[in-house]
Short mmCIF file of C-alpha atoms in Angstrom, two decimals:
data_model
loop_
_atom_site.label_atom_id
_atom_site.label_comp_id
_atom_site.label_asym_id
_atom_site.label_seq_id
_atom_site.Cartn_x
_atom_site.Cartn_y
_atom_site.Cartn_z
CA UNK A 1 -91.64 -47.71 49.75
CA UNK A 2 -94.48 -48.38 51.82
CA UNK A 3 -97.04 -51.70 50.91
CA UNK A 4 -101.08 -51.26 51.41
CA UNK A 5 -103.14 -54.52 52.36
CA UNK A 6 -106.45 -54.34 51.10
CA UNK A 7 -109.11 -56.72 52.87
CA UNK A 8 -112.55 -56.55 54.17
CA UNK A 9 -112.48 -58.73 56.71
CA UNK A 10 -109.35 -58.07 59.64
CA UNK A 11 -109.97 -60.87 62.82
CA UNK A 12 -107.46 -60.69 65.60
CA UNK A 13 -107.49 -61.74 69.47
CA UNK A 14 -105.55 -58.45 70.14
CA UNK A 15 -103.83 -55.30 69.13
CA UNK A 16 -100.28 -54.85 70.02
CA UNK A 17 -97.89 -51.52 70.07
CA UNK A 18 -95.29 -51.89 66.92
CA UNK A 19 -92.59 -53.68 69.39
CA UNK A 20 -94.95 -56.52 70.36
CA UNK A 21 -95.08 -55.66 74.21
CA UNK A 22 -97.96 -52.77 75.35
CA UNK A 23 -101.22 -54.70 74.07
CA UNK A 24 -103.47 -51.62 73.07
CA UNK A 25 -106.81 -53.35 72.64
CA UNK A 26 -107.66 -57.45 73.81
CA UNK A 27 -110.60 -59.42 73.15
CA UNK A 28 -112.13 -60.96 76.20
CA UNK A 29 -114.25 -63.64 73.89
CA UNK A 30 -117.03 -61.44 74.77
CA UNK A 31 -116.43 -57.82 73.97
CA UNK A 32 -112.98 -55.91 73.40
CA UNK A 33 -111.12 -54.29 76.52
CA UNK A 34 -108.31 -51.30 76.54
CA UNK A 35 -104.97 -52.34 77.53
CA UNK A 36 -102.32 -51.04 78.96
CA UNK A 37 -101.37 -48.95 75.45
CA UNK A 38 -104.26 -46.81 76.01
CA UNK A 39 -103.34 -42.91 75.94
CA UNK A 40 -103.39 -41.22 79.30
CA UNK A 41 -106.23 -38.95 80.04
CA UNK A 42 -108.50 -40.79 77.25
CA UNK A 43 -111.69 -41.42 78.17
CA UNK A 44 -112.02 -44.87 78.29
CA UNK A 45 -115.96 -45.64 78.57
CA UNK A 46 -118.72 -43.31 79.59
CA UNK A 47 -122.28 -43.46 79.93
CA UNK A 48 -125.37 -41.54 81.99
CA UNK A 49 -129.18 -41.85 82.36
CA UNK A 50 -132.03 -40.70 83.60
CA UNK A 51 -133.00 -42.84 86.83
CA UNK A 52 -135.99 -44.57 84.88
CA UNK A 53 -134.33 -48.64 85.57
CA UNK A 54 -132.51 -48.87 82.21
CA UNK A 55 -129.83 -51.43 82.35
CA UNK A 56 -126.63 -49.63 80.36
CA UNK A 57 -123.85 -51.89 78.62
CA UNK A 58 -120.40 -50.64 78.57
CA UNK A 59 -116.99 -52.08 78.50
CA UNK A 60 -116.74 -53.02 82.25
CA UNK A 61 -120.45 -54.57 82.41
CA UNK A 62 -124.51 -54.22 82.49
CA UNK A 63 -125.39 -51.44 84.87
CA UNK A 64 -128.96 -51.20 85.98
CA UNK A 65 -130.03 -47.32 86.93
CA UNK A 66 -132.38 -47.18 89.77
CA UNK A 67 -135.79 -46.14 89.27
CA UNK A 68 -137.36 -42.76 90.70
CA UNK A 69 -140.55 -42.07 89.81
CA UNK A 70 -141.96 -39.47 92.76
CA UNK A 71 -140.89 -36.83 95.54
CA UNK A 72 -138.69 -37.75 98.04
CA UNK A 73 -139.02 -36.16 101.54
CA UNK A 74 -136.06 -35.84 103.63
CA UNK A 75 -136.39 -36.37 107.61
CA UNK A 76 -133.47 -35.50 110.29
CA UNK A 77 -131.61 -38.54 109.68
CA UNK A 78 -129.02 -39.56 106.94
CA UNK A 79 -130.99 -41.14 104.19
CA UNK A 80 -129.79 -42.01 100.50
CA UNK A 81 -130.83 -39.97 98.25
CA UNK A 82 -133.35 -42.11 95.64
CA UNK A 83 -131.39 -42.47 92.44
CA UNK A 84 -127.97 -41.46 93.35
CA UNK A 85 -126.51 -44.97 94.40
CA UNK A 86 -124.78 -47.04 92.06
CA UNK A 87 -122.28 -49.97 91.88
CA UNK A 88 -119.54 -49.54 89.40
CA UNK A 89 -116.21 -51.45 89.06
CA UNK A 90 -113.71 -49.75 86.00
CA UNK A 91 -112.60 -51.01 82.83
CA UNK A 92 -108.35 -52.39 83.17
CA UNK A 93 -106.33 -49.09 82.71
CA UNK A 94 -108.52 -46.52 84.60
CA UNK A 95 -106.48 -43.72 86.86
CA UNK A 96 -109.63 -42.10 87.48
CA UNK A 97 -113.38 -41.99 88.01
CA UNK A 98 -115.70 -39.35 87.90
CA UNK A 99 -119.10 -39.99 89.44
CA UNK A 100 -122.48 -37.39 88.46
CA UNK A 101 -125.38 -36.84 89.68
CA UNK A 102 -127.69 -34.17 89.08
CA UNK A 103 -131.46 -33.76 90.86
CA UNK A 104 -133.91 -31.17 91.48
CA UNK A 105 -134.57 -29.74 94.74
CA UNK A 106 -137.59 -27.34 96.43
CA UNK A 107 -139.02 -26.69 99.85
CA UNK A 108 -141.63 -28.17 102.20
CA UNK A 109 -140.88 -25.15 104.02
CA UNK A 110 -140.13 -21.49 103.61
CA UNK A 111 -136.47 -22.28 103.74
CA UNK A 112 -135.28 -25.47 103.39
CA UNK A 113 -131.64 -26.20 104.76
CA UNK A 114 -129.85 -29.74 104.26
CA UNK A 115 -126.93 -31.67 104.76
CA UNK A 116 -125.56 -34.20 101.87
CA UNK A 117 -122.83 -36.64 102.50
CA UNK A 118 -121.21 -39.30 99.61
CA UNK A 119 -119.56 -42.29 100.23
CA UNK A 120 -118.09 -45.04 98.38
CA UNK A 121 -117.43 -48.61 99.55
CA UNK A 122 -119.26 -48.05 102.69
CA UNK A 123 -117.35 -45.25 103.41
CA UNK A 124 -117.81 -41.62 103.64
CA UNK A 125 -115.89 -39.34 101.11
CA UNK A 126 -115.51 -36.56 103.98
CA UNK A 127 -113.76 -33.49 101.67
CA UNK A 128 -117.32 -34.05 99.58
CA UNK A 129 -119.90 -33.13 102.41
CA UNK A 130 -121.90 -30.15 100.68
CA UNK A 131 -124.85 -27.94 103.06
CA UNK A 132 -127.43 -26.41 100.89
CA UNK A 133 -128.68 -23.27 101.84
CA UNK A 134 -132.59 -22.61 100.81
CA UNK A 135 -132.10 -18.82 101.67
CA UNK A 136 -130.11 -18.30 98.67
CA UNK A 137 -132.24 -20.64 96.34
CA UNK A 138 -135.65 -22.19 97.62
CA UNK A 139 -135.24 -24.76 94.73
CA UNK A 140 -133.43 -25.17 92.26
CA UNK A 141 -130.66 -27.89 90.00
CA UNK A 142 -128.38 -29.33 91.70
CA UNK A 143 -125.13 -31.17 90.63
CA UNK A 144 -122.87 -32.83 92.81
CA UNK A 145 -119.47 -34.23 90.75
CA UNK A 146 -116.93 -35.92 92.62
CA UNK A 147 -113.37 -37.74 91.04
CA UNK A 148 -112.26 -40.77 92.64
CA UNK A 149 -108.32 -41.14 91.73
CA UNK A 150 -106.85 -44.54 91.65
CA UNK A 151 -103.48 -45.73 92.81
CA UNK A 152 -101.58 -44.88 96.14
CA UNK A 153 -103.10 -45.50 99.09
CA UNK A 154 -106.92 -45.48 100.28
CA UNK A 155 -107.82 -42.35 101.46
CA UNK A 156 -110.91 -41.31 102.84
CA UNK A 157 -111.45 -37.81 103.12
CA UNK A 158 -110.56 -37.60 99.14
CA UNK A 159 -112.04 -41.18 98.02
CA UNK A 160 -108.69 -41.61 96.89
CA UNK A 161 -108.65 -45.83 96.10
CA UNK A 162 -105.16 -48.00 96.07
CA UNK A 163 -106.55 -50.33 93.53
CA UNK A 164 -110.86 -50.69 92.16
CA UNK A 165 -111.15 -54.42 90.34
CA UNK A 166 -114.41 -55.27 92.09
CA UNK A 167 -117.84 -53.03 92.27
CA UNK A 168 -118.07 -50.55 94.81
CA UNK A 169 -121.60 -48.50 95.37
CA UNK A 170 -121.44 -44.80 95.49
CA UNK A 171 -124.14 -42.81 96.73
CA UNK A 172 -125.27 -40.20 98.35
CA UNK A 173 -127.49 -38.66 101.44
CA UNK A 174 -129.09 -36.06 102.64
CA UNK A 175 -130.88 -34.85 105.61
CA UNK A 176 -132.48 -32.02 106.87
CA UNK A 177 -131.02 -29.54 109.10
CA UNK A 178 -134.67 -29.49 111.46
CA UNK A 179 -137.98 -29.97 110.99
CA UNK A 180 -138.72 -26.36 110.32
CA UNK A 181 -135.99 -26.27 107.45
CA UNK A 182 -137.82 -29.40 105.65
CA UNK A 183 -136.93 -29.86 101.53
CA UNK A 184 -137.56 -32.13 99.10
CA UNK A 185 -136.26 -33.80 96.56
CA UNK A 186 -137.20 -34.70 92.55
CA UNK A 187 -139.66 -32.13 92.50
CA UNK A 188 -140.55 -28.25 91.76
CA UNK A 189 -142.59 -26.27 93.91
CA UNK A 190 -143.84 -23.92 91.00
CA UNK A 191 -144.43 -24.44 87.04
CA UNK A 192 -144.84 -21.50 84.63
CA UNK A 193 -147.06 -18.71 86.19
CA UNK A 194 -148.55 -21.42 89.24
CA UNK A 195 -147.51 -22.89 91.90
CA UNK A 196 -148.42 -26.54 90.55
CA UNK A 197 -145.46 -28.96 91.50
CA UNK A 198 -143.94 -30.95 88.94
CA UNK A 199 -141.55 -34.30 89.00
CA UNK A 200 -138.03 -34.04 87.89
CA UNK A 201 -136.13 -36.65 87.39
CA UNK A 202 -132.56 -36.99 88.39
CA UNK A 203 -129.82 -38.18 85.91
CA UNK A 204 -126.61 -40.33 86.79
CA UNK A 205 -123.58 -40.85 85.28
CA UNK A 206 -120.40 -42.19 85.40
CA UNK A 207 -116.71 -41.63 82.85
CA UNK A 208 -113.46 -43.81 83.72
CA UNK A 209 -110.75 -41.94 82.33
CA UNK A 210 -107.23 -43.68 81.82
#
């Protein structure tokens, strides 16, 4: 025989497991938190933007988005890319994040060739490093994903981190392979039937997945 409680109102400081000792859900006094009871693979909190300065409330915090609002040029040194950095720190119970960041790219020359690089903490994610070739697409989207696993031990050529309780930036850079192989960023080189350029702007995102 099973019993039903009817009520309207249920207040609690936390939600346990039925044996009292995996707290699935905690309230911090300010917003509620997943615990350890959360199921594995879940996505615990997930949000993206267009890089226009909104400030983004989640679980984990207020993140402000950069703003990009124009072309960005790219010279033969390393320079981060406008948009793309951020400085996230996960919600309790994340294995895994996935940074996202998509952005339009075009040519200052007939072929534009470029180098981008990511790095988190400071340091360079070296198994990321992508070359884009303007032969095979004088502009185009582009979408650069990476997943940062968390546990173990730091590694940098994966962005593999031991343990992420404080923010660390990600970003990324990009420069140009010479200065006959110039591109740019955040921008077309042709609309509809013209060759009128047009601003695009890039989109972030980040998911934390238990």
């Amino acid at each position: 025989m099973s019993s039903v409680i009817k009520s309207t109102t249920l207040q609690t400081n936390s939600l346990k497991d039925k044996t009292g000792t995996r707290t699935l859900a905690s309230d911090s006094g300010s917003a509620w938190s997943w615990g350890s009871g959360i199921p594995k693979g879940s996505v615990i909190e997930q949000f993206a933007s267009p890089c226009d300065g909104s400030s983004i409330t989640v679980q984990s915090g207020t993140y402000t988005i950069q703003t990009v609002s124009g072309v960005q040029s790219m010279t033969e040194a390393f320079e981060p890319i406008t948009g793309s950095s951020i400085t996230y720190t996960p919600p309790t119970g994340t294995a895994r994040v996935i940074y996202e960041f998509t952005f339009q790219h075009s040519y200052a020359d007939a072929r534009p060739m470029y180098s981008i690089k990511y790095s988190i903490g400071g340091t360079e994610v070296t198994n990321a490093r992508r070359f884009i070739d303007g032969e095979t697409s004088l502009q185009g989207f582009v979408t650069f994903r990476w997943v940062h696993n968390i546990g173990g031990s730091d590694t940098s050529a994966t962005g593999r981190v031991a343990t992420w309780t404080s923010g660390k930036v990600m970003k990324l850079e990009a420069r140009e392979y010479n200065a006959d192989q110039e591109g740019q960023l955040h921008t077309t080189e042709h609309w509809e039937s013209g060759s009128t350029n047009q601003f695009s702007q890039p989109v972030i995102g980040i998911t934390a997945i238990a």
